[in-house]
XYZ file of C-alpha atoms in Angstrom:
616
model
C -95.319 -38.352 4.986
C -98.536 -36.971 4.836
C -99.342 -39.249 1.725
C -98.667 -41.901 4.164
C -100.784 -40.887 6.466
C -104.060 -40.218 4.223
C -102.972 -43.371 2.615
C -102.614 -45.083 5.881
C -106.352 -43.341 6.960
C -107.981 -44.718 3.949
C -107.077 -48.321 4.474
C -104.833 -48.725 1.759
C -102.100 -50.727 3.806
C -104.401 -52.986 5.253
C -104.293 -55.587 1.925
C -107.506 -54.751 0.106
C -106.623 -54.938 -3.535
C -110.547 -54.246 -4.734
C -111.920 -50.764 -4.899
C -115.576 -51.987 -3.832
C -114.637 -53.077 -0.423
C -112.242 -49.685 -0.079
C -112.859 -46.360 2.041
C -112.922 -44.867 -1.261
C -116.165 -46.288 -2.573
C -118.069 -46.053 1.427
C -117.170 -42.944 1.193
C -118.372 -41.987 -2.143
C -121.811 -43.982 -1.531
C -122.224 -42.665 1.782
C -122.473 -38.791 0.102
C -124.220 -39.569 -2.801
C -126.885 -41.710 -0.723
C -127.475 -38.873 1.347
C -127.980 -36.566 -1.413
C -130.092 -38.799 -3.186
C -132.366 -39.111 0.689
C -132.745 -36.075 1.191
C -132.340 -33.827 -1.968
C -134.585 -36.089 -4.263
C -136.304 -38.250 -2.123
C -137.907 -35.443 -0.292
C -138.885 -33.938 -3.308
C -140.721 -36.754 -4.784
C -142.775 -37.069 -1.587
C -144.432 -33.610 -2.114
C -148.018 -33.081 -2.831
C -147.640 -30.038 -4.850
C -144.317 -29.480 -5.673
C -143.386 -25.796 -6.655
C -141.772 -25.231 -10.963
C -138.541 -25.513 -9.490
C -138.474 -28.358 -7.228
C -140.095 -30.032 -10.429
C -136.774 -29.086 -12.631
C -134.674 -30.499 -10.055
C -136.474 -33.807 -9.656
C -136.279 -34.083 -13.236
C -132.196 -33.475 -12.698
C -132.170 -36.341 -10.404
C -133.772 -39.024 -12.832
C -131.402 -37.586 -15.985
C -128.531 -37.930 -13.391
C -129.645 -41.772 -12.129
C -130.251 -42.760 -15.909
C -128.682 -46.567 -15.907
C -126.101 -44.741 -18.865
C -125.192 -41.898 -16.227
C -124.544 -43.238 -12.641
C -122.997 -46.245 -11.296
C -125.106 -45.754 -8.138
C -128.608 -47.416 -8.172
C -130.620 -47.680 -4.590
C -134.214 -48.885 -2.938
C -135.708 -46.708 -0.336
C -138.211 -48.476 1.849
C -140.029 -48.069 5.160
C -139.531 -49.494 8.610
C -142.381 -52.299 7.709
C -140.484 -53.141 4.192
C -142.815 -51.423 1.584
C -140.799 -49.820 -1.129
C -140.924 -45.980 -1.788
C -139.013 -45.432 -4.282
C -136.479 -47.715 -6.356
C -133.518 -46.833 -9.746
C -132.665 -50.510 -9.972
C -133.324 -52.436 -13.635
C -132.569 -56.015 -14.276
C -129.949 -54.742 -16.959
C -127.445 -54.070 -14.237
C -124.942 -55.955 -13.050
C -124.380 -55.374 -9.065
C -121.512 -56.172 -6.986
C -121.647 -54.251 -3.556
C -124.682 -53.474 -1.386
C -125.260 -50.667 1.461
C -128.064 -50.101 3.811
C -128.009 -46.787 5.293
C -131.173 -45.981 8.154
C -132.826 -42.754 8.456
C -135.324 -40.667 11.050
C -138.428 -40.058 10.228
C -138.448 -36.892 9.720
C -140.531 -36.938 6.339
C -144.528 -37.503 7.081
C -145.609 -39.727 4.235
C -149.289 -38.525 2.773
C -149.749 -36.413 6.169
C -149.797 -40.245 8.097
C -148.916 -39.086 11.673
C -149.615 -42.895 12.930
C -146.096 -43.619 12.269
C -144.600 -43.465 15.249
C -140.782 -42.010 15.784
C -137.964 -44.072 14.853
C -134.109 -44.365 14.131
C -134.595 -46.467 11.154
C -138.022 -45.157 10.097
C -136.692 -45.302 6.327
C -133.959 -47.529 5.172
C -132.091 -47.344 1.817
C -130.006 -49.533 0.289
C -127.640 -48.260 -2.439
C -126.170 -50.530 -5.311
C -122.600 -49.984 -7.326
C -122.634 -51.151 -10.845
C -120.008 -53.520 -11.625
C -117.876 -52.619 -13.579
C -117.827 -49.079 -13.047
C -118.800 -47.419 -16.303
C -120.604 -43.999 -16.200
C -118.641 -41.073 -15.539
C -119.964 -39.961 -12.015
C -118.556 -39.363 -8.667
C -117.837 -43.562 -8.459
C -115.749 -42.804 -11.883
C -113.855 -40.374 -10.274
C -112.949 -41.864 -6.858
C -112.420 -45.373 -8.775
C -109.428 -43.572 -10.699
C -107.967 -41.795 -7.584
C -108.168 -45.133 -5.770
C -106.251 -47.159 -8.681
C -103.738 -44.014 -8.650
C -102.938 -44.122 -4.910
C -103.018 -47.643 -4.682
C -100.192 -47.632 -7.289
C -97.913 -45.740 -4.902
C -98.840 -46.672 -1.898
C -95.147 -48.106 -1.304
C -93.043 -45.910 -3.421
C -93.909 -43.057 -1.695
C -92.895 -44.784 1.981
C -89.257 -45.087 -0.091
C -89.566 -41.958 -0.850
C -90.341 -40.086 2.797
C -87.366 -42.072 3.857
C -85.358 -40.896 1.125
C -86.213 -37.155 1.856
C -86.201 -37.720 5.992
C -82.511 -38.911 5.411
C -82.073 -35.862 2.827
C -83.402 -33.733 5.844
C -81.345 -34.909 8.464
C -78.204 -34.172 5.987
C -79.517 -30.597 5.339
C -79.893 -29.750 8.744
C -76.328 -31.420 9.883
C -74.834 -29.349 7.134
C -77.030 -26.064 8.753
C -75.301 -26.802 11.698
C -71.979 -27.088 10.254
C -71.932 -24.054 8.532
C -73.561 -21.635 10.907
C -71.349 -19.075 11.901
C -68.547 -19.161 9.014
C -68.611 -16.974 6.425
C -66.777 -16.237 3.582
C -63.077 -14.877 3.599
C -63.067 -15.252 7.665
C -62.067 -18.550 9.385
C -63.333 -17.119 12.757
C -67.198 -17.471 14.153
C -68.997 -14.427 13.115
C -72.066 -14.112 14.726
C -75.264 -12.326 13.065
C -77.387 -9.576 14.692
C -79.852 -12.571 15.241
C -76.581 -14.560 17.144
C -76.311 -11.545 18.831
C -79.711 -11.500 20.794
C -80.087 -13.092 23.928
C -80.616 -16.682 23.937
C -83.610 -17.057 26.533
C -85.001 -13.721 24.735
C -84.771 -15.523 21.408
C -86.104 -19.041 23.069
C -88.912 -17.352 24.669
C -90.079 -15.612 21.486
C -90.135 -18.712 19.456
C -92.155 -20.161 21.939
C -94.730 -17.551 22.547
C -95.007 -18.448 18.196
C -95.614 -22.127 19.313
C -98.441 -21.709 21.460
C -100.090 -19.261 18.948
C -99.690 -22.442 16.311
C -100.834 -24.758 18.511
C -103.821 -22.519 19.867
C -104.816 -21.835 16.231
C -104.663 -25.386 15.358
C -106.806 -26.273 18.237
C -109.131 -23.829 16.937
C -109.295 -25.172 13.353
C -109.546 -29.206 14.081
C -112.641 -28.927 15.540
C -113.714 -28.373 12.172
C -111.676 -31.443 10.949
C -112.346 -34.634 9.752
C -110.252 -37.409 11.221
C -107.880 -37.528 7.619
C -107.665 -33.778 7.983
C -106.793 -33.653 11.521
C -103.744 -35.850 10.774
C -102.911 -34.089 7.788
C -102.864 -30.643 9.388
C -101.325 -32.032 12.021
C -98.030 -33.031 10.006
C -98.278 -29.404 8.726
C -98.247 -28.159 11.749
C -94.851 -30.393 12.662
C -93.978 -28.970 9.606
C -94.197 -25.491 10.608
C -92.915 -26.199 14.242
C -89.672 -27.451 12.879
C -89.342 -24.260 10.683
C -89.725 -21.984 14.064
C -87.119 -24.418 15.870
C -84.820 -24.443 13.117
C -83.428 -21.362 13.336
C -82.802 -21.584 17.231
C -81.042 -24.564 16.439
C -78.421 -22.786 13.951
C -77.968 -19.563 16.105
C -77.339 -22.101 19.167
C -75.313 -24.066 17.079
C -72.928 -20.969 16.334
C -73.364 -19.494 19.615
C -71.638 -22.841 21.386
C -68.726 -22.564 18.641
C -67.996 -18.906 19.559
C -67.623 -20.186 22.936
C -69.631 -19.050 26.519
C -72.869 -18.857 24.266
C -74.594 -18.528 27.911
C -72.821 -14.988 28.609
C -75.077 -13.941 26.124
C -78.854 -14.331 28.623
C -80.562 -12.388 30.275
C -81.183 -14.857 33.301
C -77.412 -15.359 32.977
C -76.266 -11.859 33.482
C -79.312 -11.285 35.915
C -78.315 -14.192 37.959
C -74.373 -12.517 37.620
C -75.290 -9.241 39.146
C -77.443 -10.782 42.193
C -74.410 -13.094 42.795
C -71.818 -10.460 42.464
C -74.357 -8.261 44.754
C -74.507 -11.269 47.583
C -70.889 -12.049 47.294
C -70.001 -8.479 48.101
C -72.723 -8.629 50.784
C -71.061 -11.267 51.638
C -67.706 -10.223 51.559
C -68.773 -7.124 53.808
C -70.424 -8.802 56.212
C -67.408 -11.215 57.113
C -65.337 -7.906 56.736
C -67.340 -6.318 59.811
C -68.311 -9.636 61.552
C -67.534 -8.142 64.763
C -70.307 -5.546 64.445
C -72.021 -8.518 62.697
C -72.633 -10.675 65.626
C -73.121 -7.895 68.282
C -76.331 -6.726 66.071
C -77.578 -10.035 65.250
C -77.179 -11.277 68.605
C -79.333 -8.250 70.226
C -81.437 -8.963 67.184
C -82.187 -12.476 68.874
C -82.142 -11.326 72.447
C -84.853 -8.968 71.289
C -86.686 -11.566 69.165
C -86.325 -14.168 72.473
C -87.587 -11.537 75.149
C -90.552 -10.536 72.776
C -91.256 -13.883 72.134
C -91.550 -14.429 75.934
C -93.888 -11.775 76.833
C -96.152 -11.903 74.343
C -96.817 -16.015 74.966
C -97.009 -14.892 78.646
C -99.367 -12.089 77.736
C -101.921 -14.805 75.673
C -101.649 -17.362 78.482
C -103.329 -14.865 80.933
C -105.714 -12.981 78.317
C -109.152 -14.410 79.485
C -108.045 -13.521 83.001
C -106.485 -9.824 82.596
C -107.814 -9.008 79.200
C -105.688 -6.619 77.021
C -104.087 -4.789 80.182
C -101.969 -8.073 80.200
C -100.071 -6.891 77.061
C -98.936 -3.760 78.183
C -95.519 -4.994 79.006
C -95.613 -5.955 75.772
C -95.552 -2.383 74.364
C -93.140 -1.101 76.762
C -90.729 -3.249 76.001
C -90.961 -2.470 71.921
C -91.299 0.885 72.573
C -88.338 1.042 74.797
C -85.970 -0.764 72.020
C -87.713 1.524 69.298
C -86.168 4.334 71.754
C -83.011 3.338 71.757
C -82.497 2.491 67.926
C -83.812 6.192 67.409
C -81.226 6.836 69.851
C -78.559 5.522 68.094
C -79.546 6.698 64.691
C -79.094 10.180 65.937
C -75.734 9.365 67.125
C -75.035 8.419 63.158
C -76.757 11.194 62.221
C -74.174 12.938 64.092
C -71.267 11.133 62.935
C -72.557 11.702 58.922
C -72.709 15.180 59.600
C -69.329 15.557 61.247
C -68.217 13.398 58.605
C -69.427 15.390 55.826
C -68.005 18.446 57.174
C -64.930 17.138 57.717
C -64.923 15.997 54.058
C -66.027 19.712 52.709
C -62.570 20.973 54.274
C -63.427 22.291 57.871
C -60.963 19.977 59.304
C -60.401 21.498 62.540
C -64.419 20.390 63.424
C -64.520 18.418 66.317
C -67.768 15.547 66.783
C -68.974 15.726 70.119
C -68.757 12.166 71.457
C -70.015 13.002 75.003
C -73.514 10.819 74.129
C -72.212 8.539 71.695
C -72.386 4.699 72.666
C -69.971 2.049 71.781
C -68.598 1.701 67.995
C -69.836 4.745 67.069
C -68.103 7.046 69.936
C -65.086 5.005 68.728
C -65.470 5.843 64.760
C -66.527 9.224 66.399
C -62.931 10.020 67.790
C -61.532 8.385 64.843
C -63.156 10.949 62.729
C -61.875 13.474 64.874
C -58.318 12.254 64.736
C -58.549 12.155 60.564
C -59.627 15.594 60.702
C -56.422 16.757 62.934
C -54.120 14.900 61.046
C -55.514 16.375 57.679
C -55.189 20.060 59.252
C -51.926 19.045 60.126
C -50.932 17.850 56.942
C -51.971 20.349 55.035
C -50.645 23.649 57.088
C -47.493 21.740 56.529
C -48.133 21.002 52.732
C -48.866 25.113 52.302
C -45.689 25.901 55.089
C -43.373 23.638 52.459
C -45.110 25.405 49.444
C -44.381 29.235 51.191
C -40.671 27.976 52.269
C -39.982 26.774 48.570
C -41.362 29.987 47.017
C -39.390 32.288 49.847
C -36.341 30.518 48.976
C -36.494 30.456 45.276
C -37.075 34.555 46.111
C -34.792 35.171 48.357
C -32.127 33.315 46.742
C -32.764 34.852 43.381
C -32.151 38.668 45.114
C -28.816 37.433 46.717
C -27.704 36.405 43.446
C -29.209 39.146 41.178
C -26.874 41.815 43.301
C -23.499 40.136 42.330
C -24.550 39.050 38.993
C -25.369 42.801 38.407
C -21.510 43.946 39.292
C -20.433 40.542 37.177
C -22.719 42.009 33.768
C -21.328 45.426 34.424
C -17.405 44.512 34.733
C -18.155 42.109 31.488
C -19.431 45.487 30.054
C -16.121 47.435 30.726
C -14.066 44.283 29.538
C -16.087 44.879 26.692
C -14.818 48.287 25.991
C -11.459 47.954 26.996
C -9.302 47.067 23.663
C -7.905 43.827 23.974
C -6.013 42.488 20.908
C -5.552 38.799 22.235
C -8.052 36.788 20.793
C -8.524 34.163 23.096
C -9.279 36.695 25.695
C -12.232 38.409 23.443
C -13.610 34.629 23.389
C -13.342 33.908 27.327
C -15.633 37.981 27.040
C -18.002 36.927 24.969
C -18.582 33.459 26.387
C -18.896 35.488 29.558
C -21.453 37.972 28.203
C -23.868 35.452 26.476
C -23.591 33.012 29.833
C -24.150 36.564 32.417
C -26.866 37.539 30.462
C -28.700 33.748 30.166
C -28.075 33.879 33.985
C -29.478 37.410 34.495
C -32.465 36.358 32.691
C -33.149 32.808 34.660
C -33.131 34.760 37.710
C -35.720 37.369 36.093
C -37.795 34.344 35.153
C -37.503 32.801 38.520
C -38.492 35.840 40.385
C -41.596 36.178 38.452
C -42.797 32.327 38.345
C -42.832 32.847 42.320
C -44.934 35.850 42.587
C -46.918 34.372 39.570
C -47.742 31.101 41.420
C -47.638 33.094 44.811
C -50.098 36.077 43.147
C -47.700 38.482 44.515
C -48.160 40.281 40.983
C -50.284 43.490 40.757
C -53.291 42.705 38.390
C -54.773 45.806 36.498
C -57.432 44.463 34.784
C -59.191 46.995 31.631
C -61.008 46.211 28.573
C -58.226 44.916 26.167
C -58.727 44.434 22.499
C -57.777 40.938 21.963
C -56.972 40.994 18.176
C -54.525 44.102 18.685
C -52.494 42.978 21.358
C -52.192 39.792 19.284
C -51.059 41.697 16.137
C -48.312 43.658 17.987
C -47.004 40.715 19.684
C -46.415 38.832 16.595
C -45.239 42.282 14.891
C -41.906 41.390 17.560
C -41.540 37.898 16.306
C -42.242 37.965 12.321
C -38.466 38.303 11.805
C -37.993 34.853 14.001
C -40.285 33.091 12.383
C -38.814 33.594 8.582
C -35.330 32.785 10.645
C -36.342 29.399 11.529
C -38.406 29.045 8.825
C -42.071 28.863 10.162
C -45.001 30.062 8.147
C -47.793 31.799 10.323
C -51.376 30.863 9.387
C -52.994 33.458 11.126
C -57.535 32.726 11.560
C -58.294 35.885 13.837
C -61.664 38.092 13.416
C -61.177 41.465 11.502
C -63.304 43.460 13.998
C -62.240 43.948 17.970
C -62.423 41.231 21.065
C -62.459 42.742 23.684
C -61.524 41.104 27.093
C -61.374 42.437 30.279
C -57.463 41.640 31.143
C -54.474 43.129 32.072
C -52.488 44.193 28.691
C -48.968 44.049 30.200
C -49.548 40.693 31.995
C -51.282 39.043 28.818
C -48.108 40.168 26.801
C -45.683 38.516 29.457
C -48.031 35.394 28.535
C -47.914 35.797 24.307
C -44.229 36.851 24.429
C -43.647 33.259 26.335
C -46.210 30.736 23.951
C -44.269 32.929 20.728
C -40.900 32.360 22.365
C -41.211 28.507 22.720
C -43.185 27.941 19.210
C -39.717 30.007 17.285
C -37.410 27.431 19.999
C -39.488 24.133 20.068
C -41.317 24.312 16.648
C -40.065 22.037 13.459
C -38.376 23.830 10.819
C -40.289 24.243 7.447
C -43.872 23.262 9.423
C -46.684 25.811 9.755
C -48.066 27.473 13.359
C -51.786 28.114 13.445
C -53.341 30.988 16.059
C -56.469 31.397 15.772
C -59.202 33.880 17.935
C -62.838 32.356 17.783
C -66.057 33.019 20.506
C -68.137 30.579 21.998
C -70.930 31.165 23.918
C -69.349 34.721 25.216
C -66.440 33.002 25.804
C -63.372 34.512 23.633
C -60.945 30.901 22.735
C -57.235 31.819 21.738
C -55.833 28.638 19.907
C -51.892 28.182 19.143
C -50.799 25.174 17.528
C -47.155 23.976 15.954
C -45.492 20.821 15.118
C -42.558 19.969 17.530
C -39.114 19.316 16.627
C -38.451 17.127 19.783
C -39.893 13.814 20.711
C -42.808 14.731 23.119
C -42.382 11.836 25.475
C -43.942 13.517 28.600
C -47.391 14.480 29.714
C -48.935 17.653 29.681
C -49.094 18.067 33.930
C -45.119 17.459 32.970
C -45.128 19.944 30.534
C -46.208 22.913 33.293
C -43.815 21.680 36.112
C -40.866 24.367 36.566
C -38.094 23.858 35.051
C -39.282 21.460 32.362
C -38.435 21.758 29.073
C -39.787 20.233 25.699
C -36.148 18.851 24.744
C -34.961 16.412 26.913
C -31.713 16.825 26.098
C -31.642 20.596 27.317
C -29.447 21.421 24.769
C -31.675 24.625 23.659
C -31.528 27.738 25.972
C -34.161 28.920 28.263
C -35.146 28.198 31.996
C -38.227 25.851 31.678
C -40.646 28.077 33.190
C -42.140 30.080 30.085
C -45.403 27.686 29.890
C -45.600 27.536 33.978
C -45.555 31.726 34.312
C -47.945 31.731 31.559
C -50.505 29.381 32.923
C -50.328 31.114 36.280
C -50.285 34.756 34.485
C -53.424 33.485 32.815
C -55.371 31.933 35.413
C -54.346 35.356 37.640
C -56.401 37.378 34.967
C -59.562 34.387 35.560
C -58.981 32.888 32.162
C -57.945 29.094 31.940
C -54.953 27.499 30.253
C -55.035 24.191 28.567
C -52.624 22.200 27.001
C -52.905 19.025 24.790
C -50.245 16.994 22.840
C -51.164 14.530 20.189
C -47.861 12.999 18.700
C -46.262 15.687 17.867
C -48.774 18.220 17.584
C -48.332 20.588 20.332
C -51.511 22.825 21.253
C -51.861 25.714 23.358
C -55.976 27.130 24.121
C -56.328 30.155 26.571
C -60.162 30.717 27.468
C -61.163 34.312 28.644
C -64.501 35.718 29.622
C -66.230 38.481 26.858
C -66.383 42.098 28.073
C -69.866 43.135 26.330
């Protein structure tokens, strides 16, 4: 295409066939007439020309030899006289060209000759045929080459415009697949936003167009079309890829998700339509402010016309009413902020726990003596609610208490008659069964009740806390001296990770037994046979982190808040013995000593971390 065009600039599709009556040879005489004018002519018109000025006119006549050029002129003045001449009668010429130039040479000093356009004229000859191997050679053989081609190359532009338009439709096709995945994929470029990505290929337009502008000043006409096709050239290759990512952002689907302006115009319409929303929600309140909003406009509105009308007669004393009137609304919205300030407060306090705060509504105007009382009603109802959540809490801990000493006195006389059953000999064996049924059942009974008692003054903190510096690492060494035995009997391997030197906590040693003696009881009941159980001791920022963990041999299908409830136990079939209350008097044992108790369950791994503070 550019061929075309410098093709196109040069005449070559407007039928000449003959290279003297081409751009090519104008061209080509134009320049070397002007040299010839001013680079030897000048010379030659010298008085005293210097050694080197001499060598180059000497050039000149060795270059305009009749053997060496194909470019013979005649130089003469505005009256006719000839200055200087190359032609010869042993030259045949076919094309003449006059060219006119200022007089800005002074012939022999003559400064008669007054200024003119066409004070010299020269007139430049081509030999025909074009022989000598000059500049004429040269752009006689580019001419005969382009002229040649001048129509094969339009076939093939079209061939590669067509070739072009299949490329790109097979860009398009293909952007967004990729091998080994039917599915649109998009790139990290897809991935940018789309009116980012548009806006950054055009700020690179205008810098291609601004340097353009920049360079054709310095253009011929041939160039400026020329660069001008490069520079389509290179605008197509910065809208190319917009066009692929666009064209896999529209198969993905929702490609304008993806904008900024899209997810910026999202937010302000999700922010109005809640506005909205809101507003339609409390249109009662709605109207009443935007109607005093218009009374207020209307009455200003009034007053302040009346107060120009009757300037030039009262001067500014005529807008005084003016100022009372906005001062005396400005009053009363202060007024009624401080009645909201009043209600957030009340609110607030209300909301920190103090429910038995009362607002005082004695000043309060309207809606917001309303939302006042209503305040004060939530509050009443709250206290209400929760002196009878803690009244239901006491009753249920009294009663599990109470009940559990009314039946520890005749379960005592039931263990101790089972005891003299015991030593009475019996020789029927179905009797010795009923005994020892009754002995293992007594005792699993004696020991719920045990359990219960101490979960309620656990949870209740009815337990006396000695707290003394307690050597961590001991007390966990001569708790699992008691269960090493249990462990080999259900076959569980104890990976012990505990520090060789002291921990020392400041805790209660009998209570934080109670609370080992129940996580090592459940790990021998709930833990998988043939698994390992991991306790570890580590510190953490002068906090000392005790860490059980063991694989469960039941399903653990329940959460961990589940887990601490009373009377919840890790087989849901309850076919194992114990009263579901070891981890919930542990967890309250431990937080009564100001350490925390955490549980977490992933599948079946079943982890048990007690935090306490350091004693330095």
């Amino acid at each position: 295409i550019i061929l075309i065009a410098y093709l196109d600039d040069n005449e070559l599709y407007d039928g000449s066939t003959d290279f003297y009556d081409s751009y090519f040879c104008l061209d080509t005489t134009q320049k070397m007439a002007n040299e010839i004018f001013y680079n030897y002519f000048y010379l030659t018109q010298l008085k005293e020309p210097t050694q080197e000025e001499i060598f180059r006119i000497k050039a000149y006549e060795k270059k305009l030899k009749e053997e060496n050029s194909n470019f013979f002129f005649r130089i003469t003045d505005n009256k006719g006289d000839e200055l200087l001449s190359s032609l010869t009668d042993d030259v045949d010429y076919t094309t003449q060209f006059s060219f006119s130039y200022k007089d800005t040479l002074l012939l022999d000093g003559d400064e008669t000759n007054d200024y003119r356009e066409d004070a010299y004229m020269l007139h430049a000859y081509i030999r025909y045929p074009i022989t000598a191997k000059d500049s004429f050679y040269d752009s006689y053989r580019l001419f005969q080459m382009l002229y040649s081609v001048r129509y094969p190359v339009i076939a093939l532009s079209v061939f590669f415009a067509a070739l072009l338009l299949f490329m790109l439709y097979f860009l398009i096709c293909q952007a967004g697949h990729h091998k080994r995945n039917a599915e649109i994929v998009l790139s990290g470029r897809d991935k940018i936003p789309f009116d980012l990505y548009l806006a950054g290929t055009g700020m690179l337009i205008v810098l291609l167009f601004y340097f353009w502008s920049l360079l054709s000043y310095s253009f011929s006409y041939t160039a400026e079309r020329i660069f001008g096709l490069i520079g389509m050239a290179l605008l197509f290759l910065l809208l190319l890829p917009c066009i692929l990512t666009f064209a896999a952002r529209v198969k993905k689907g929702r490609w304008w998700e993806n904008a900024v302006i899209y997810r910026i115009v999202s937010i302000v319409y999700g922010k109005l339509r809640v506005g909205v929303n809101y507003l339609s929600d409390h249109m009662n309140m709605v109207w009443k402010i935007a109607a005093g909003f218009m009374v207020y406009l209307l009455i200003n509105s009034i007053l302040f016309w009346e107060s120009y009308e009757n300037y030039y007669y009262y001067g500014y004393v005529i807008f005084l009413p003016v100022f009372i009137f906005n001062f005396t609304v400005l009053f009363c919205l202060c007024y009624l902020t401080a009645g909201m300030i009043k209600i957030k407060n009340g609110g607030k306090k209300i909301a920190q726990g103090d429910y038995h705060y009362k607002i005082d509504t004695k000043h309060l105007l309207w809606d917001f003596k309303e939302h006042g009382e209503n305040l004060n009603n939530i509050g009443y109802g709250m206290a209400r609610a929760v002196e009878e959540s803690l009244k239901s809490e006491r009753f249920k801990t009294e009663l599990i208490t109470n009940v559990s000493h009314d039946i520890k006195t005749p379960l005592t006389s039931i263990v101790n008659y089972v005891d003299l059953l015991k030593k009475e000999k019996i020789d029927n064996e179905k009797i010795q069964n009923y005994i020892s049924v009754l002995d293992k059942q007594s005792e699993r009974l004696k020991k719920l009740i045990v359990d219960l008692i101490e979960a309620s003054k656990a949870s209740t903190g009815n337990i006396t806390v000695n707290p003394q510096r307690t050597d961590i690492v001991e007390l966990i060494n001569q708790s699992l001296g008691e269960y090493t035995e249990r462990f080999k009997k259900v076959n569980l391997e104890l990976c012990l990770q505990i520090p060789d030197e002291e921990v020392v906590i400041f805790a209660d040693g009998k209570l934080l037994w109670r609370v080992f003696d129940n996580l090592l009881n459940n790990i021998c009941k709930y833990s998988m046979p043939g698994t390992r159980v991991y306790l570890s001791v580590s510190l953490d920022s002068q906090k000392v982190i005790i860490s059980l963990k063991n694989i469960s041999k039941y399903a653990l299908n329940i959460s961990t808040d589940e887990l601490l409830e009373r009377f919840v136990r890790g087989d849901a079939s309850r076919n194992t013995e114990g009263s579901g209350l070891g981890l919930a008097i542990a967890k309250s044992l431990t937080e009564l000593q100001k350490g925390s108790f955490s549980i977490y369950v992933d599948g079946d791994l079943f982890k048990i971390v007690l935090e306490f503070e350091q004693k330095p």
